[in-house]
PDB file of C-alpha atoms in Angstrom:
ATOM      1  CA  UNK A 292     187.119 121.147-112.944  1.00  0.00           C
ATOM      2  CA  UNK A 293     190.230 120.643-111.417  1.00  0.00           C
ATOM      3  CA  UNK A 294     192.132 118.436-113.960  1.00  0.00           C
ATOM      4  CA  UNK A 295     195.734 118.388-113.436  1.00  0.00           C
ATOM      5  CA  UNK A 296     196.108 121.139-116.914  1.00  0.00           C
ATOM      6  CA  UNK A 297     193.723 123.556-114.465  1.00  0.00           C
ATOM      7  CA  UNK A 298     196.610 123.472-111.591  1.00  0.00           C
ATOM      8  CA  UNK A 299     199.792 123.458-114.024  1.00  0.00           C
ATOM      9  CA  UNK A 300     198.055 126.460-115.417  1.00  0.00           C
ATOM     10  CA  UNK A 301     198.654 128.004-112.543  1.00  0.00           C
ATOM     11  CA  UNK A 302     201.920 126.745-112.237  1.00  0.00           C
ATOM     12  CA  UNK A 303     203.082 128.130-115.632  1.00  0.00           C
ATOM     13  CA  UNK A 304     201.863 131.698-114.680  1.00  0.00           C
ATOM     14  CA  UNK A 305     204.605 131.816-112.350  1.00  0.00           C
ATOM     15  CA  UNK A 306     206.886 130.478-114.424  1.00  0.00           C
ATOM     16  CA  UNK A 307     206.106 133.926-116.700  1.00  0.00           C
ATOM     17  CA  UNK A 308     205.914 135.890-113.343  1.00  0.00           C
ATOM     18  CA  UNK A 309     210.057 135.200-112.820  1.00  0.00           C
ATOM     19  CA  UNK A 310     210.243 135.760-116.125  1.00  0.00           C
ATOM     20  CA  UNK A 311     208.938 138.987-115.874  1.00  0.00           C
ATOM     21  CA  UNK A 312     211.659 139.750-113.939  1.00  0.00           C
ATOM     22  CA  UNK A 313     214.227 138.033-115.816  1.00  0.00           C
ATOM     23  CA  UNK A 314     214.578 134.356-113.477  1.00  0.00           C
ATOM     24  CA  UNK A 315     214.682 130.873-115.449  1.00  0.00           C
ATOM     25  CA  UNK A 316     211.094 130.763-115.557  1.00  0.00           C
ATOM     26  CA  UNK A 317     210.332 128.119-113.356  1.00  0.00           C
ATOM     27  CA  UNK A 318     206.846 128.245-111.433  1.00  0.00           C
ATOM     28  CA  UNK A 319     204.857 125.450-108.982  1.00  0.00           C
ATOM     29  CA  UNK A 320     201.769 125.916-106.518  1.00  0.00           C
ATOM     30  CA  UNK A 321     200.792 123.651-104.352  1.00  0.00           C
ATOM     31  CA  UNK A 322     197.243 121.895-104.211  1.00  0.00           C
ATOM     32  CA  UNK A 323     195.514 120.379-100.843  1.00  0.00           C
ATOM     33  CA  UNK A 324     191.790 119.262-101.415  1.00  0.00           C
ATOM     34  CA  UNK A 325     191.123 121.120-104.837  1.00  0.00           C
ATOM     35  CA  UNK A 326     192.309 124.559-103.399  1.00  0.00           C
ATOM     36  CA  UNK A 327     196.080 126.222-103.549  1.00  0.00           C
ATOM     37  CA  UNK A 328     197.447 126.973-100.660  1.00  0.00           C
ATOM     38  CA  UNK A 329     201.256 127.695-102.089  1.00  0.00           C
ATOM     39  CA  UNK A 330     202.490 129.063-104.812  1.00  0.00           C
ATOM     40  CA  UNK A 331     205.934 130.432-105.812  1.00  0.00           C
ATOM     41  CA  UNK A 332     208.466 130.690-109.188  1.00  0.00           C
ATOM     42  CA  UNK A 333     212.633 130.755-108.727  1.00  0.00           C
ATOM     43  CA  UNK A 334     214.341 133.880-107.576  1.00  0.00           C
ATOM     44  CA  UNK A 335     217.594 132.186-107.603  1.00  0.00           C
ATOM     45  CA  UNK A 336     218.389 135.883-109.029  1.00  0.00           C
ATOM     46  CA  UNK A 337     216.838 138.461-107.712  1.00  0.00           C
ATOM     47  CA  UNK A 338     217.217 137.356-103.821  1.00  0.00           C
ATOM     48  CA  UNK A 339     221.312 135.694-104.310  1.00  0.00           C
ATOM     49  CA  UNK A 340     219.878 132.863-103.312  1.00  0.00           C
ATOM     50  CA  UNK A 341     220.503 129.057-104.767  1.00  0.00           C
ATOM     51  CA  UNK A 342     218.360 127.597-102.690  1.00  0.00           C
ATOM     52  CA  UNK A 343     215.061 130.106-103.502  1.00  0.00           C
ATOM     53  CA  UNK A 344     213.596 127.474-106.627  1.00  0.00           C
ATOM     54  CA  UNK A 345     210.084 127.499-106.237  1.00  0.00           C
ATOM     55  CA  UNK A 346     209.518 124.707-105.760  1.00  0.00           C
ATOM     56  CA  UNK A 347     211.814 126.072-101.704  1.00  0.00           C
ATOM     57  CA  UNK A 348     209.921 128.260-101.098  1.00  0.00           C
ATOM     58  CA  UNK A 349     206.182 126.823-102.162  1.00  0.00           C
ATOM     59  CA  UNK A 350     207.059 123.480 -99.452  1.00  0.00           C
ATOM     60  CA  UNK A 351     208.241 126.595 -97.035  1.00  0.00           C
ATOM     61  CA  UNK A 352     204.651 127.937 -97.625  1.00  0.00           C
ATOM     62  CA  UNK A 353     202.649 125.474 -97.308  1.00  0.00           C
ATOM     63  CA  UNK A 354     203.953 123.984 -94.153  1.00  0.00           C
ATOM     64  CA  UNK A 355     203.107 127.677 -93.028  1.00  0.00           C
ATOM     65  CA  UNK A 356     199.456 127.654 -94.313  1.00  0.00           C
ATOM     66  CA  UNK A 357     199.217 124.386 -92.876  1.00  0.00           C
ATOM     67  CA  UNK A 358     200.901 124.679 -89.604  1.00  0.00           C
ATOM     68  CA  UNK A 359     203.283 121.944 -90.608  1.00  0.00           C
ATOM     69  CA  UNK A 360     205.471 120.736 -91.715  1.00  0.00           C
ATOM     70  CA  UNK A 361     204.612 116.891 -93.393  1.00  0.00           C
ATOM     71  CA  UNK A 362     202.359 118.133 -97.101  1.00  0.00           C
ATOM     72  CA  UNK A 363     199.998 114.945 -96.772  1.00  0.00           C
ATOM     73  CA  UNK A 364     197.585 114.587 -98.755  1.00  0.00           C
ATOM     74  CA  UNK A 365     199.591 117.230-101.010  1.00  0.00           C
ATOM     75  CA  UNK A 366     199.691 117.521-104.314  1.00  0.00           C
ATOM     76  CA  UNK A 367     202.528 119.938-105.940  1.00  0.00           C
ATOM     77  CA  UNK A 368     202.840 120.615-109.838  1.00  0.00           C
ATOM     78  CA  UNK A 369     205.517 122.491-111.057  1.00  0.00           C
ATOM     79  CA  UNK A 370     206.595 122.921-114.957  1.00  0.00           C
ATOM     80  CA  UNK A 371     209.715 120.996-114.947  1.00  0.00           C
ATOM     81  CA  UNK A 372     211.116 118.555-113.239  1.00  0.00           C
ATOM     82  CA  UNK A 373     213.178 118.727-109.652  1.00  0.00           C
ATOM     83  CA  UNK A 374     216.845 119.457-109.346  1.00  0.00           C
ATOM     84  CA  UNK A 375     218.032 117.273-106.354  1.00  0.00           C
ATOM     85  CA  UNK A 376     218.115 120.065-103.739  1.00  0.00           C
ATOM     86  CA  UNK A 377     214.209 119.527-104.659  1.00  0.00           C
ATOM     87  CA  UNK A 378     213.439 116.117-104.585  1.00  0.00           C
ATOM     88  CA  UNK A 379     215.057 116.086-101.794  1.00  0.00           C
ATOM     89  CA  UNK A 380     213.450 118.646 -99.745  1.00  0.00           C
ATOM     90  CA  UNK A 381     210.124 116.607-101.956  1.00  0.00           C
ATOM     91  CA  UNK A 382     211.161 113.777 -99.981  1.00  0.00           C
ATOM     92  CA  UNK A 383     211.432 115.011 -96.048  1.00  0.00           C
ATOM     93  CA  UNK A 384     207.863 116.733 -96.797  1.00  0.00           C
ATOM     94  CA  UNK A 385     206.524 113.134 -97.569  1.00  0.00           C
ATOM     95  CA  UNK A 386     204.238 114.859-100.165  1.00  0.00           C
ATOM     96  CA  UNK A 387     201.942 112.999-101.593  1.00  0.00           C
ATOM     97  CA  UNK A 388     201.781 113.253-105.119  1.00  0.00           C
ATOM     98  CA  UNK A 389     204.252 115.483-107.254  1.00  0.00           C
ATOM     99  CA  UNK A 390     202.933 117.008-111.017  1.00  0.00           C
ATOM    100  CA  UNK A 391     205.964 117.283-113.899  1.00  0.00           C
ATOM    101  CA  UNK A 392     205.797 119.825-116.692  1.00  0.00           C
ATOM    102  CA  UNK A 393     209.202 119.239-118.471  1.00  0.00           C
ATOM    103  CA  UNK A 394     211.557 116.958-117.859  1.00  0.00           C
ATOM    104  CA  UNK A 395     214.651 117.894-116.985  1.00  0.00           C
ATOM    105  CA  UNK A 396     217.395 115.124-118.286  1.00  0.00           C
ATOM    106  CA  UNK A 397     220.647 116.737-117.661  1.00  0.00           C
ATOM    107  CA  UNK A 398     219.885 118.737-114.165  1.00  0.00           C
ATOM    108  CA  UNK A 399     216.506 116.553-112.533  1.00  0.00           C
ATOM    109  CA  UNK A 400     216.015 113.559-110.433  1.00  0.00           C
ATOM    110  CA  UNK A 401     214.458 111.200-111.965  1.00  0.00           C
ATOM    111  CA  UNK A 402     218.302 110.614-114.225  1.00  0.00           C
ATOM    112  CA  UNK A 403     219.805 110.567-110.924  1.00  0.00           C
ATOM    113  CA  UNK A 404     217.978 107.539-109.797  1.00  0.00           C
ATOM    114  CA  UNK A 405     217.083 109.366-106.822  1.00  0.00           C
ATOM    115  CA  UNK A 406     213.537 108.264-106.016  1.00  0.00           C
ATOM    116  CA  UNK A 407     211.517 110.688-103.128  1.00  0.00           C
ATOM    117  CA  UNK A 408     208.995 109.363-100.276  1.00  0.00           C
ATOM    118  CA  UNK A 409     207.797 106.023-100.931  1.00  0.00           C
ATOM    119  CA  UNK A 410     204.016 107.631 -99.921  1.00  0.00           C
ATOM    120  CA  UNK A 411     204.495 110.322-103.090  1.00  0.00           C
ATOM    121  CA  UNK A 412     203.117 109.301-106.591  1.00  0.00           C
ATOM    122  CA  UNK A 413     204.665 111.172-109.781  1.00  0.00           C
ATOM    123  CA  UNK A 414     203.846 112.058-112.891  1.00  0.00           C
ATOM    124  CA  UNK A 415     204.595 113.380-115.795  1.00  0.00           C
ATOM    125  CA  UNK A 416     204.486 114.937-119.150  1.00  0.00           C
ATOM    126  CA  UNK A 417     201.345 117.190-118.034  1.00  0.00           C
ATOM    127  CA  UNK A 418     201.532 120.440-120.727  1.00  0.00           C
ATOM    128  CA  UNK A 419     204.961 118.917-121.285  1.00  0.00           C
ATOM    129  CA  UNK A 420     205.311 121.828-124.103  1.00  0.00           C
ATOM    130  CA  UNK A 421     204.482 124.110-123.095  1.00  0.00           C
ATOM    131  CA  UNK A 422     206.078 124.339-119.867  1.00  0.00           C
ATOM    132  CA  UNK A 423     209.879 123.634-121.520  1.00  0.00           C
ATOM    133  CA  UNK A 424     209.086 125.753-124.271  1.00  0.00           C
ATOM    134  CA  UNK A 425     208.913 128.540-121.763  1.00  0.00           C
ATOM    135  CA  UNK A 426     212.149 127.659-120.606  1.00  0.00           C
ATOM    136  CA  UNK A 427     213.971 126.686-123.998  1.00  0.00           C
ATOM    137  CA  UNK A 428     213.418 130.626-125.529  1.00  0.00           C
ATOM    138  CA  UNK A 429     214.879 132.196-121.671  1.00  0.00           C
ATOM    139  CA  UNK A 430     217.617 130.722-122.372  1.00  0.00           C
ATOM    140  CA  UNK A 431     217.617 131.124-126.320  1.00  0.00           C
ATOM    141  CA  UNK A 432     217.719 134.280-125.741  1.00  0.00           C
ATOM    142  CA  UNK A 433     220.043 134.761-123.258  1.00  0.00           C
ATOM    143  CA  UNK A 434     222.765 133.158-126.359  1.00  0.00           C
TER     144      UNK A 434
ATOM    145  CA  UNK B  77     245.790 127.397 -85.054  1.00  0.00           C
ATOM    146  CA  UNK B  78     242.897 127.439 -88.545  1.00  0.00           C
ATOM    147  CA  UNK B  79     242.255 123.925 -88.479  1.00  0.00           C
ATOM    148  CA  UNK B  80     239.352 121.714 -89.666  1.00  0.00           C
ATOM    149  CA  UNK B  81     239.323 120.674 -85.772  1.00  0.00           C
ATOM    150  CA  UNK B  82     239.050 124.069 -84.910  1.00  0.00           C
ATOM    151  CA  UNK B  83     236.275 125.017 -87.159  1.00  0.00           C
ATOM    152  CA  UNK B  84     234.331 121.677 -86.656  1.00  0.00           C
ATOM    153  CA  UNK B  85     234.926 121.982 -82.840  1.00  0.00           C
ATOM    154  CA  UNK B  86     232.630 125.959 -83.975  1.00  0.00           C
ATOM    155  CA  UNK B  87     229.811 123.205 -86.465  1.00  0.00           C
ATOM    156  CA  UNK B  88     229.791 121.126 -82.814  1.00  0.00           C
ATOM    157  CA  UNK B  89     228.626 124.304 -80.598  1.00  0.00           C
ATOM    158  CA  UNK B  90     226.102 125.264 -83.246  1.00  0.00           C
ATOM    159  CA  UNK B  91     224.497 121.359 -82.718  1.00  0.00           C
ATOM    160  CA  UNK B  92     225.158 121.445 -78.813  1.00  0.00           C
ATOM    161  CA  UNK B  93     222.773 124.743 -79.818  1.00  0.00           C
ATOM    162  CA  UNK B  94     220.042 122.214 -81.851  1.00  0.00           C
ATOM    163  CA  UNK B  95     219.931 119.794 -79.135  1.00  0.00           C
ATOM    164  CA  UNK B  96     219.544 122.999 -76.055  1.00  0.00           C
ATOM    165  CA  UNK B  97     215.828 123.262 -78.199  1.00  0.00           C
ATOM    166  CA  UNK B  98     214.681 119.667 -79.223  1.00  0.00           C
ATOM    167  CA  UNK B  99     216.110 120.081 -82.337  1.00  0.00           C
ATOM    168  CA  UNK B 100     218.251 116.720 -84.396  1.00  0.00           C
ATOM    169  CA  UNK B 101     221.732 118.279 -83.388  1.00  0.00           C
ATOM    170  CA  UNK B 102     223.831 118.798 -86.525  1.00  0.00           C
ATOM    171  CA  UNK B 103     225.190 121.939 -86.912  1.00  0.00           C
ATOM    172  CA  UNK B 104     227.030 124.740 -89.338  1.00  0.00           C
ATOM    173  CA  UNK B 105     230.275 127.106 -90.126  1.00  0.00           C
ATOM    174  CA  UNK B 106     230.928 128.247 -93.421  1.00  0.00           C
ATOM    175  CA  UNK B 107     234.511 129.841 -93.586  1.00  0.00           C
ATOM    176  CA  UNK B 108     235.565 131.984 -96.337  1.00  0.00           C
ATOM    177  CA  UNK B 109     239.707 132.966 -95.911  1.00  0.00           C
ATOM    178  CA  UNK B 110     239.808 132.420 -91.965  1.00  0.00           C
ATOM    179  CA  UNK B 111     236.815 133.882 -90.950  1.00  0.00           C
ATOM    180  CA  UNK B 112     233.359 132.243 -89.997  1.00  0.00           C
ATOM    181  CA  UNK B 113     230.661 133.933 -92.395  1.00  0.00           C
ATOM    182  CA  UNK B 114     228.243 132.205 -91.322  1.00  0.00           C
ATOM    183  CA  UNK B 115     226.761 129.787 -88.984  1.00  0.00           C
ATOM    184  CA  UNK B 116     223.982 127.939 -88.560  1.00  0.00           C
ATOM    185  CA  UNK B 117     221.977 125.150 -86.648  1.00  0.00           C
ATOM    186  CA  UNK B 118     219.003 122.528 -87.414  1.00  0.00           C
ATOM    187  CA  UNK B 119     215.165 124.359 -86.599  1.00  0.00           C
ATOM    188  CA  UNK B 120     213.051 122.443 -88.697  1.00  0.00           C
ATOM    189  CA  UNK B 121     211.449 121.717 -85.396  1.00  0.00           C
ATOM    190  CA  UNK B 122     211.206 125.299 -84.440  1.00  0.00           C
ATOM    191  CA  UNK B 123     210.576 125.997 -88.474  1.00  0.00           C
ATOM    192  CA  UNK B 124     207.676 123.846 -88.722  1.00  0.00           C
ATOM    193  CA  UNK B 125     209.714 123.800 -91.680  1.00  0.00           C
ATOM    194  CA  UNK B 126     211.792 120.267 -93.924  1.00  0.00           C
ATOM    195  CA  UNK B 127     213.826 122.816 -95.363  1.00  0.00           C
ATOM    196  CA  UNK B 128     215.658 124.109 -92.332  1.00  0.00           C
ATOM    197  CA  UNK B 129     218.366 122.416 -91.896  1.00  0.00           C
ATOM    198  CA  UNK B 130     221.632 123.637 -90.413  1.00  0.00           C
ATOM    199  CA  UNK B 131     223.204 123.814 -94.579  1.00  0.00           C
ATOM    200  CA  UNK B 132     220.560 125.322 -95.731  1.00  0.00           C
ATOM    201  CA  UNK B 133     220.097 128.266 -93.723  1.00  0.00           C
ATOM    202  CA  UNK B 134     224.088 128.634 -93.391  1.00  0.00           C
ATOM    203  CA  UNK B 135     223.800 128.967 -97.412  1.00  0.00           C
ATOM    204  CA  UNK B 136     221.110 131.625 -97.608  1.00  0.00           C
ATOM    205  CA  UNK B 137     222.822 133.512 -94.761  1.00  0.00           C
ATOM    206  CA  UNK B 138     226.933 133.084 -96.027  1.00  0.00           C
ATOM    207  CA  UNK B 139     225.686 135.083-100.138  1.00  0.00           C
ATOM    208  CA  UNK B 140     224.099 137.073 -97.733  1.00  0.00           C
ATOM    209  CA  UNK B 141     227.524 138.047 -96.979  1.00  0.00           C
ATOM    210  CA  UNK B 142     228.908 138.045 -99.698  1.00  0.00           C
ATOM    211  CA  UNK B 143     226.207 139.629-101.757  1.00  0.00           C
ATOM    212  CA  UNK B 144     226.531 137.166-104.732  1.00  0.00           C
ATOM    213  CA  UNK B 145     224.963 133.904-104.599  1.00  0.00           C
ATOM    214  CA  UNK B 146     228.094 131.935-105.604  1.00  0.00           C
ATOM    215  CA  UNK B 147     230.111 130.337-102.020  1.00  0.00           C
ATOM    216  CA  UNK B 148     233.592 130.144-104.273  1.00  0.00           C
ATOM    217  CA  UNK B 149     236.392 130.200-102.321  1.00  0.00           C
ATOM    218  CA  UNK B 150     234.126 129.170 -99.043  1.00  0.00           C
ATOM    219  CA  UNK B 151     234.372 125.692 -97.190  1.00  0.00           C
ATOM    220  CA  UNK B 152     231.449 124.672 -94.906  1.00  0.00           C
ATOM    221  CA  UNK B 153     232.120 122.684 -91.876  1.00  0.00           C
ATOM    222  CA  UNK B 154     229.306 120.377 -91.354  1.00  0.00           C
ATOM    223  CA  UNK B 155     229.363 117.698 -88.156  1.00  0.00           C
ATOM    224  CA  UNK B 156     226.334 115.213 -90.490  1.00  0.00           C
ATOM    225  CA  UNK B 157     227.306 114.727 -93.881  1.00  0.00           C
ATOM    226  CA  UNK B 158     224.268 116.513 -95.801  1.00  0.00           C
ATOM    227  CA  UNK B 159     221.155 114.793 -97.219  1.00  0.00           C
ATOM    228  CA  UNK B 160     220.430 114.798-100.898  1.00  0.00           C
ATOM    229  CA  UNK B 161     218.544 118.191-100.196  1.00  0.00           C
ATOM    230  CA  UNK B 162     221.478 119.624 -98.995  1.00  0.00           C
ATOM    231  CA  UNK B 163     223.994 118.574-101.574  1.00  0.00           C
ATOM    232  CA  UNK B 164     222.184 119.532-103.992  1.00  0.00           C
ATOM    233  CA  UNK B 165     222.143 122.944-103.013  1.00  0.00           C
ATOM    234  CA  UNK B 166     225.731 122.683-101.955  1.00  0.00           C
ATOM    235  CA  UNK B 167     226.217 121.925-105.945  1.00  0.00           C
ATOM    236  CA  UNK B 168     224.490 125.222-107.049  1.00  0.00           C
ATOM    237  CA  UNK B 169     226.591 127.236-104.418  1.00  0.00           C
ATOM    238  CA  UNK B 170     230.220 125.588-106.388  1.00  0.00           C
ATOM    239  CA  UNK B 171     231.498 126.148-102.988  1.00  0.00           C
ATOM    240  CA  UNK B 172     234.624 124.981-103.119  1.00  0.00           C
ATOM    241  CA  UNK B 173     235.287 122.550 -99.270  1.00  0.00           C
ATOM    242  CA  UNK B 174     233.197 120.158 -97.510  1.00  0.00           C
ATOM    243  CA  UNK B 175     234.702 118.695 -94.584  1.00  0.00           C
ATOM    244  CA  UNK B 176     232.235 116.299 -93.057  1.00  0.00           C
ATOM    245  CA  UNK B 177     231.904 115.183 -89.242  1.00  0.00           C
ATOM    246  CA  UNK B 178     230.674 112.168 -89.093  1.00  0.00           C
ATOM    247  CA  UNK B 179     229.051 110.200 -92.057  1.00  0.00           C
ATOM    248  CA  UNK B 180     225.128 109.066 -92.399  1.00  0.00           C
ATOM    249  CA  UNK B 181     225.550 105.966 -94.283  1.00  0.00           C
ATOM    250  CA  UNK B 182     221.438 105.838 -94.846  1.00  0.00           C
ATOM    251  CA  UNK B 183     220.225 109.770 -95.837  1.00  0.00           C
ATOM    252  CA  UNK B 184     224.060 111.061 -96.646  1.00  0.00           C
ATOM    253  CA  UNK B 185     223.995 111.860-100.072  1.00  0.00           C
ATOM    254  CA  UNK B 186     227.623 109.709-100.917  1.00  0.00           C
ATOM    255  CA  UNK B 187     225.324 106.264-101.047  1.00  0.00           C
ATOM    256  CA  UNK B 188     223.231 107.605-103.377  1.00  0.00           C
ATOM    257  CA  UNK B 189     225.963 108.464-105.391  1.00  0.00           C
ATOM    258  CA  UNK B 190     226.249 111.395-105.664  1.00  0.00           C
ATOM    259  CA  UNK B 191     227.925 114.236-106.757  1.00  0.00           C
ATOM    260  CA  UNK B 192     228.740 117.502-105.700  1.00  0.00           C
ATOM    261  CA  UNK B 193     230.023 121.223-108.662  1.00  0.00           C
ATOM    262  CA  UNK B 194     233.414 119.504-110.055  1.00  0.00           C
ATOM    263  CA  UNK B 195     235.068 121.905-108.310  1.00  0.00           C
ATOM    264  CA  UNK B 196     234.287 120.773-104.617  1.00  0.00           C
ATOM    265  CA  UNK B 197     236.739 119.265-102.987  1.00  0.00           C
ATOM    266  CA  UNK B 198     234.535 117.140-100.090  1.00  0.00           C
ATOM    267  CA  UNK B 199     237.154 115.876 -96.373  1.00  0.00           C
ATOM    268  CA  UNK B 200     235.062 113.486 -94.034  1.00  0.00           C
ATOM    269  CA  UNK B 201     236.096 112.471 -90.699  1.00  0.00           C
ATOM    270  CA  UNK B 202     237.494 115.710 -88.218  1.00  0.00           C
ATOM    271  CA  UNK B 203     235.635 114.886 -84.881  1.00  0.00           C
ATOM    272  CA  UNK B 204     234.305 112.108 -86.289  1.00  0.00           C
ATOM    273  CA  UNK B 205     233.689 110.626 -82.641  1.00  0.00           C
ATOM    274  CA  UNK B 206     232.627 113.717 -81.012  1.00  0.00           C
ATOM    275  CA  UNK B 207     229.478 114.682 -83.798  1.00  0.00           C
ATOM    276  CA  UNK B 208     228.310 111.529 -83.500  1.00  0.00           C
ATOM    277  CA  UNK B 209     227.520 111.000 -80.336  1.00  0.00           C
ATOM    278  CA  UNK B 210     225.215 113.749 -79.457  1.00  0.00           C
ATOM    279  CA  UNK B 211     222.988 112.251 -82.341  1.00  0.00           C
ATOM    280  CA  UNK B 212     223.149 108.837 -81.098  1.00  0.00           C
ATOM    281  CA  UNK B 213     222.658 110.614 -77.612  1.00  0.00           C
ATOM    282  CA  UNK B 214     219.675 112.383 -78.638  1.00  0.00           C
ATOM    283  CA  UNK B 215     218.154 109.473 -80.793  1.00  0.00           C
ATOM    284  CA  UNK B 216     218.751 107.247 -78.081  1.00  0.00           C
ATOM    285  CA  UNK B 217     216.762 109.464 -75.576  1.00  0.00           C
ATOM    286  CA  UNK B 218     213.576 109.722 -78.616  1.00  0.00           C
ATOM    287  CA  UNK B 219     213.232 106.212 -78.239  1.00  0.00           C
TER     288      UNK B 219
END
């Protein structure tokens, strides 16, 4: 039951909530022991804050929930590959696993040759088409 | 009067405030038209939050002050070279200038071959010794 797709669907629901607010539709959840302990979507426009990416909010929220700043034994599901800022934050958090929907060749951390914490496992391509389609449709509507 | 040293001293005062809280002593200020519009120091331990670096807080605070998320015509003075996370956030902010005290060869963004926004000017080595000394003394006391 608790497959990668199961949790990525929840992250996609967060992306859809972002879309309703006219935000770049990216969402994520953080899972610990098969339980969602944080969920967030991009709020950079609403909050007028470039740091308000989904992942940044979820990291803060999960740490609050756990009562400690390290996210060991946690998995992040995020609809789009984290940017430099978010990959840096995830590195500091020592999160165990990062599961990515769609790649972001331009802004994502992978093509910048950045690595996360040595303990962090990275998985890409879960529900890639759905995660990519919502962002592409958003930017197309803005042109 | 409004030299780089003038504002870096204010950033150092923030670092000293961090030190009093037993935080890694790094501080910063953001300046717009010779006026300090944000000041912050590292609070990762106090807030149990890996994202609570001085720069991240100052970016959010300055955007709040300005009423917009872009920090064009702003200068960040920071006592230690920003990490990957903070350099990513500064890139998104399109800040005009980043003035750095001490380098951080290991954790800083420069040796990761990361660049900020093309419009961002980067200056290093302002009050380098003072900015470096406070951090070195902190880590020595922890050993």
